[in-house]
């Protein structure tokens, strides 16, 4: 009887593995995956912000050390990301339509469609923090999750609203209120942009 059960389990395991996609060792140990593992273990990112980064979608992160809260937050984050994407699209921020270019001389340019704003920035990779200063007047602090190919630029909700108002010509009070209320629903949530390096 035990052999019979064993063979059934063995055959079922073989059938299940035929449906899964195998990754090669090359895919498993590529630069981006290694960076992700190191960053998740150390909690730090040392990748540079320099270069042109194009918007691919919204990014949301919960500021909590409680793993259970983070796990529950990830479910809420997916719903919140969809809502944020919808609201950002209303102000003209869609995939491929916004970009940030960070230069080695600590200057940057933010573009949405035809509108562009210039400023200066400072970046502390060990702390994962950036300070963006638009037109040398308006400072915005951001949390940066950066690898060599992807970057999340995250802000407190009030700072994100200020940034959207600055860089978008289509911003309206209803959309900004919706984004603001989205963040008010979740304690310790940061909102921002998911970017891919060109």
mmCIF file of C-alpha atoms in Angstrom:
data_model
loop_
_atom_site.group_PDB
_atom_site.id
_atom_site.type_symbol
_atom_site.label_atom_id
_atom_site.label_comp_id
_atom_site.label_asym_id
_atom_site.label_seq_id
_atom_site.Cartn_x
_atom_site.Cartn_y
_atom_site.Cartn_z
ATOM 1 C CA UNK A 1 0.000 0.000 0.000
ATOM 2 C CA UNK A 2 2.824 2.410 0.870
ATOM 3 C CA UNK A 3 4.480 1.767 -2.518
ATOM 4 C CA UNK A 4 1.193 2.476 -4.270
ATOM 5 C CA UNK A 5 0.781 5.851 -2.495
ATOM 6 C CA UNK A 6 4.440 6.707 -3.109
ATOM 7 C CA UNK A 7 4.106 6.079 -6.862
ATOM 8 C CA UNK A 8 0.961 8.202 -7.060
ATOM 9 C CA UNK A 9 2.732 11.071 -5.307
ATOM 10 C CA UNK A 10 5.795 10.589 -7.519
ATOM 11 C CA UNK A 11 3.707 10.672 -10.739
ATOM 12 C CA UNK A 12 1.761 13.717 -9.509
ATOM 13 C CA UNK A 13 5.041 15.514 -8.773
ATOM 14 C CA UNK A 14 6.312 14.722 -12.270
ATOM 15 C CA UNK A 15 3.113 16.016 -13.838
ATOM 16 C CA UNK A 16 3.251 19.252 -11.848
ATOM 17 C CA UNK A 17 6.871 19.938 -12.790
ATOM 18 C CA UNK A 18 6.143 19.549 -16.490
ATOM 19 C CA UNK A 19 3.809 22.555 -16.281
ATOM 20 C CA UNK A 20 6.293 24.829 -14.530
ATOM 21 C CA UNK A 21 8.873 26.851 -16.382
ATOM 22 C CA UNK A 22 12.463 26.205 -15.483
ATOM 23 C CA UNK A 23 14.972 29.011 -15.231
ATOM 24 C CA UNK A 24 18.519 28.594 -16.324
ATOM 25 C CA UNK A 25 21.325 29.283 -13.881
ATOM 26 C CA UNK A 26 22.223 32.258 -16.039
ATOM 27 C CA UNK A 27 18.747 33.758 -15.444
ATOM 28 C CA UNK A 28 18.858 32.929 -11.762
ATOM 29 C CA UNK A 29 22.266 34.540 -11.197
ATOM 30 C CA UNK A 30 21.923 37.590 -13.445
ATOM 31 C CA UNK A 31 23.051 40.979 -12.166
ATOM 32 C CA UNK A 32 19.585 42.274 -11.294
ATOM 33 C CA UNK A 33 18.604 39.172 -9.288
ATOM 34 C CA UNK A 34 21.895 39.227 -7.373
ATOM 35 C CA UNK A 35 21.351 42.927 -6.583
ATOM 36 C CA UNK A 36 17.824 42.220 -5.342
ATOM 37 C CA UNK A 37 19.047 39.452 -3.029
ATOM 38 C CA UNK A 38 21.878 41.573 -1.623
ATOM 39 C CA UNK A 39 19.574 44.570 -1.178
ATOM 40 C CA UNK A 40 16.902 42.519 0.589
ATOM 41 C CA UNK A 41 19.431 40.871 2.917
ATOM 42 C CA UNK A 42 21.317 44.059 3.773
ATOM 43 C CA UNK A 43 18.366 46.406 3.450
ATOM 44 C CA UNK A 44 20.612 48.797 1.546
ATOM 45 C CA UNK A 45 21.031 49.750 -2.072
ATOM 46 C CA UNK A 46 24.221 51.178 -3.511
ATOM 47 C CA UNK A 47 23.125 51.618 -7.122
ATOM 48 C CA UNK A 48 23.581 55.029 -8.686
ATOM 49 C CA UNK A 49 20.658 57.274 -9.642
ATOM 50 C CA UNK A 50 22.567 58.719 -12.598
ATOM 51 C CA UNK A 51 20.952 58.289 -15.992
ATOM 52 C CA UNK A 52 17.521 58.615 -17.562
ATOM 53 C CA UNK A 53 14.677 56.798 -15.849
ATOM 54 C CA UNK A 54 11.289 56.346 -17.538
ATOM 55 C CA UNK A 55 8.011 55.958 -15.646
ATOM 56 C CA UNK A 56 6.479 52.462 -15.836
ATOM 57 C CA UNK A 57 3.790 52.695 -13.149
ATOM 58 C CA UNK A 58 3.049 53.752 -9.607
ATOM 59 C CA UNK A 59 5.023 52.526 -6.618
ATOM 60 C CA UNK A 60 3.766 52.115 -3.070
ATOM 61 C CA UNK A 61 5.630 51.091 0.055
ATOM 62 C CA UNK A 62 4.644 50.774 3.688
ATOM 63 C CA UNK A 63 7.055 52.109 6.291
ATOM 64 C CA UNK A 64 6.823 49.327 8.847
ATOM 65 C CA UNK A 65 9.226 46.919 10.471
ATOM 66 C CA UNK A 66 6.347 44.618 11.400
ATOM 67 C CA UNK A 67 6.481 41.737 8.883
ATOM 68 C CA UNK A 68 2.836 40.785 9.460
ATOM 69 C CA UNK A 69 1.777 44.369 8.778
ATOM 70 C CA UNK A 70 3.952 44.371 5.632
ATOM 71 C CA UNK A 71 2.357 41.132 4.412
ATOM 72 C CA UNK A 72 -1.144 42.520 4.863
ATOM 73 C CA UNK A 73 0.059 45.794 3.421
ATOM 74 C CA UNK A 74 1.222 44.149 0.211
ATOM 75 C CA UNK A 75 -2.340 43.050 -0.556
ATOM 76 C CA UNK A 76 -3.593 46.572 0.141
ATOM 77 C CA UNK A 77 -0.674 48.000 -1.853
ATOM 78 C CA UNK A 78 -1.754 46.178 -5.024
ATOM 79 C CA UNK A 79 -5.229 47.693 -4.809
ATOM 80 C CA UNK A 80 -3.785 51.102 -3.942
ATOM 81 C CA UNK A 81 -1.292 50.935 -6.854
ATOM 82 C CA UNK A 82 -4.122 50.325 -9.315
ATOM 83 C CA UNK A 83 -6.048 53.287 -7.898
ATOM 84 C CA UNK A 84 -2.932 55.491 -7.984
ATOM 85 C CA UNK A 85 -2.183 54.499 -11.607
ATOM 86 C CA UNK A 86 -5.737 55.479 -12.526
ATOM 87 C CA UNK A 87 -5.430 58.890 -10.842
ATOM 88 C CA UNK A 88 -1.952 59.607 -12.254
ATOM 89 C CA UNK A 89 -3.225 58.831 -15.760
ATOM 90 C CA UNK A 90 -5.849 61.570 -15.291
ATOM 91 C CA UNK A 91 -3.068 64.144 -14.890
ATOM 92 C CA UNK A 92 -1.085 62.838 -17.865
ATOM 93 C CA UNK A 93 1.369 60.603 -16.010
ATOM 94 C CA UNK A 94 1.310 57.305 -17.882
ATOM 95 C CA UNK A 95 3.930 54.695 -18.763
ATOM 96 C CA UNK A 96 6.550 56.193 -21.065
ATOM 97 C CA UNK A 97 5.181 59.759 -20.744
ATOM 98 C CA UNK A 98 7.250 60.823 -17.733
ATOM 99 C CA UNK A 99 10.981 60.627 -17.127
ATOM 100 C CA UNK A 100 13.658 61.792 -14.737
ATOM 101 C CA UNK A 101 17.241 62.381 -15.891
ATOM 102 C CA UNK A 102 19.786 62.540 -13.065
ATOM 103 C CA UNK A 103 23.210 63.913 -14.054
ATOM 104 C CA UNK A 104 26.610 63.394 -12.411
ATOM 105 C CA UNK A 105 26.804 67.134 -11.583
ATOM 106 C CA UNK A 106 23.812 66.791 -9.181
ATOM 107 C CA UNK A 107 21.321 68.355 -11.595
ATOM 108 C CA UNK A 108 18.188 66.669 -12.874
ATOM 109 C CA UNK A 109 15.340 67.186 -15.314
ATOM 110 C CA UNK A 110 11.799 65.900 -14.800
ATOM 111 C CA UNK A 111 9.607 65.640 -17.910
ATOM 112 C CA UNK A 112 5.907 64.922 -18.359
ATOM 113 C CA UNK A 113 4.935 65.059 -22.010
ATOM 114 C CA UNK A 114 6.300 68.354 -23.371
ATOM 115 C CA UNK A 115 6.672 70.022 -19.961
ATOM 116 C CA UNK A 116 10.027 69.817 -18.208
ATOM 117 C CA UNK A 117 11.378 71.129 -14.923
ATOM 118 C CA UNK A 118 14.996 71.353 -13.870
ATOM 119 C CA UNK A 119 16.507 71.182 -10.441
ATOM 120 C CA UNK A 120 19.301 69.860 -8.267
ATOM 121 C CA UNK A 121 19.483 66.711 -6.178
ATOM 122 C CA UNK A 122 21.565 64.977 -3.557
ATOM 123 C CA UNK A 123 21.528 61.216 -3.048
ATOM 124 C CA UNK A 124 22.653 59.132 -0.096
ATOM 125 C CA UNK A 125 22.710 55.529 -1.352
ATOM 126 C CA UNK A 126 23.472 54.047 2.064
ATOM 127 C CA UNK A 127 20.383 55.713 3.573
ATOM 128 C CA UNK A 128 18.302 55.283 0.383
ATOM 129 C CA UNK A 129 17.299 58.956 0.475
ATOM 130 C CA UNK A 130 17.306 61.708 -2.106
ATOM 131 C CA UNK A 131 16.579 65.393 -1.805
ATOM 132 C CA UNK A 132 15.163 66.926 -4.985
ATOM 133 C CA UNK A 133 15.087 70.700 -5.274
ATOM 134 C CA UNK A 134 12.948 72.021 -8.124
ATOM 135 C CA UNK A 135 13.853 75.443 -9.521
ATOM 136 C CA UNK A 136 16.226 75.868 -6.531
ATOM 137 C CA UNK A 137 13.193 76.668 -4.375
ATOM 138 C CA UNK A 138 10.958 73.691 -3.721
ATOM 139 C CA UNK A 139 12.620 70.844 -1.777
ATOM 140 C CA UNK A 140 11.184 67.321 -1.836
ATOM 141 C CA UNK A 141 12.602 64.406 0.128
ATOM 142 C CA UNK A 142 12.260 60.956 -1.395
ATOM 143 C CA UNK A 143 13.020 57.384 -0.445
ATOM 144 C CA UNK A 144 14.879 55.625 -3.254
ATOM 145 C CA UNK A 145 14.836 51.880 -3.926
ATOM 146 C CA UNK A 146 17.352 51.520 -6.726
ATOM 147 C CA UNK A 147 18.999 48.706 -8.669
ATOM 148 C CA UNK A 148 21.032 49.117 -11.847
ATOM 149 C CA UNK A 149 17.877 48.816 -14.003
ATOM 150 C CA UNK A 150 14.873 49.789 -11.820
ATOM 151 C CA UNK A 151 14.145 52.530 -9.328
ATOM 152 C CA UNK A 152 11.224 53.416 -7.081
ATOM 153 C CA UNK A 153 11.048 57.094 -6.151
ATOM 154 C CA UNK A 154 8.757 57.297 -3.094
ATOM 155 C CA UNK A 155 7.338 60.346 -1.321
ATOM 156 C CA UNK A 156 5.049 61.129 1.581
ATOM 157 C CA UNK A 157 1.615 61.785 0.077
ATOM 158 C CA UNK A 158 1.660 65.560 0.617
ATOM 159 C CA UNK A 159 5.036 65.794 -1.145
ATOM 160 C CA UNK A 160 3.809 63.656 -4.043
ATOM 161 C CA UNK A 161 0.806 65.957 -4.453
ATOM 162 C CA UNK A 162 3.143 68.958 -4.552
ATOM 163 C CA UNK A 163 5.305 67.225 -7.182
ATOM 164 C CA UNK A 164 2.306 66.281 -9.345
ATOM 165 C CA UNK A 165 1.054 69.865 -9.207
ATOM 166 C CA UNK A 166 4.498 71.093 -10.277
ATOM 167 C CA UNK A 167 5.158 68.761 -13.192
ATOM 168 C CA UNK A 168 1.688 68.178 -14.562
ATOM 169 C CA UNK A 169 -0.209 70.748 -16.575
ATOM 170 C CA UNK A 170 -3.451 68.746 -16.217
ATOM 171 C CA UNK A 171 -3.641 68.467 -12.435
ATOM 172 C CA UNK A 172 -7.035 69.232 -10.959
ATOM 173 C CA UNK A 173 -8.200 69.420 -7.375
ATOM 174 C CA UNK A 174 -10.465 66.349 -7.579
ATOM 175 C CA UNK A 175 -7.639 64.084 -8.729
ATOM 176 C CA UNK A 176 -5.239 65.511 -6.137
ATOM 177 C CA UNK A 177 -7.829 65.013 -3.372
ATOM 178 C CA UNK A 178 -8.320 61.391 -4.454
ATOM 179 C CA UNK A 179 -4.568 60.728 -4.314
ATOM 180 C CA UNK A 180 -4.383 62.442 -0.912
ATOM 181 C CA UNK A 181 -7.268 60.407 0.502
ATOM 182 C CA UNK A 182 -5.688 57.222 -0.829
ATOM 183 C CA UNK A 183 -2.661 57.802 1.387
ATOM 184 C CA UNK A 184 -4.801 58.830 4.367
ATOM 185 C CA UNK A 185 -6.441 55.387 4.333
ATOM 186 C CA UNK A 186 -3.146 53.645 5.136
ATOM 187 C CA UNK A 187 -0.827 54.625 7.961
ATOM 188 C CA UNK A 188 2.834 54.887 6.994
ATOM 189 C CA UNK A 189 2.324 54.529 3.245
ATOM 190 C CA UNK A 190 4.672 56.173 0.764
ATOM 191 C CA UNK A 191 3.532 56.843 -2.805
ATOM 192 C CA UNK A 192 5.597 57.426 -5.896
ATOM 193 C CA UNK A 193 6.867 56.280 -9.222
ATOM 194 C CA UNK A 194 8.325 53.032 -10.493
ATOM 195 C CA UNK A 195 10.991 53.841 -13.094
ATOM 196 C CA UNK A 196 13.085 51.814 -15.541
ATOM 197 C CA UNK A 197 16.520 52.898 -16.728
ATOM 198 C CA UNK A 198 16.809 53.715 -20.423
#
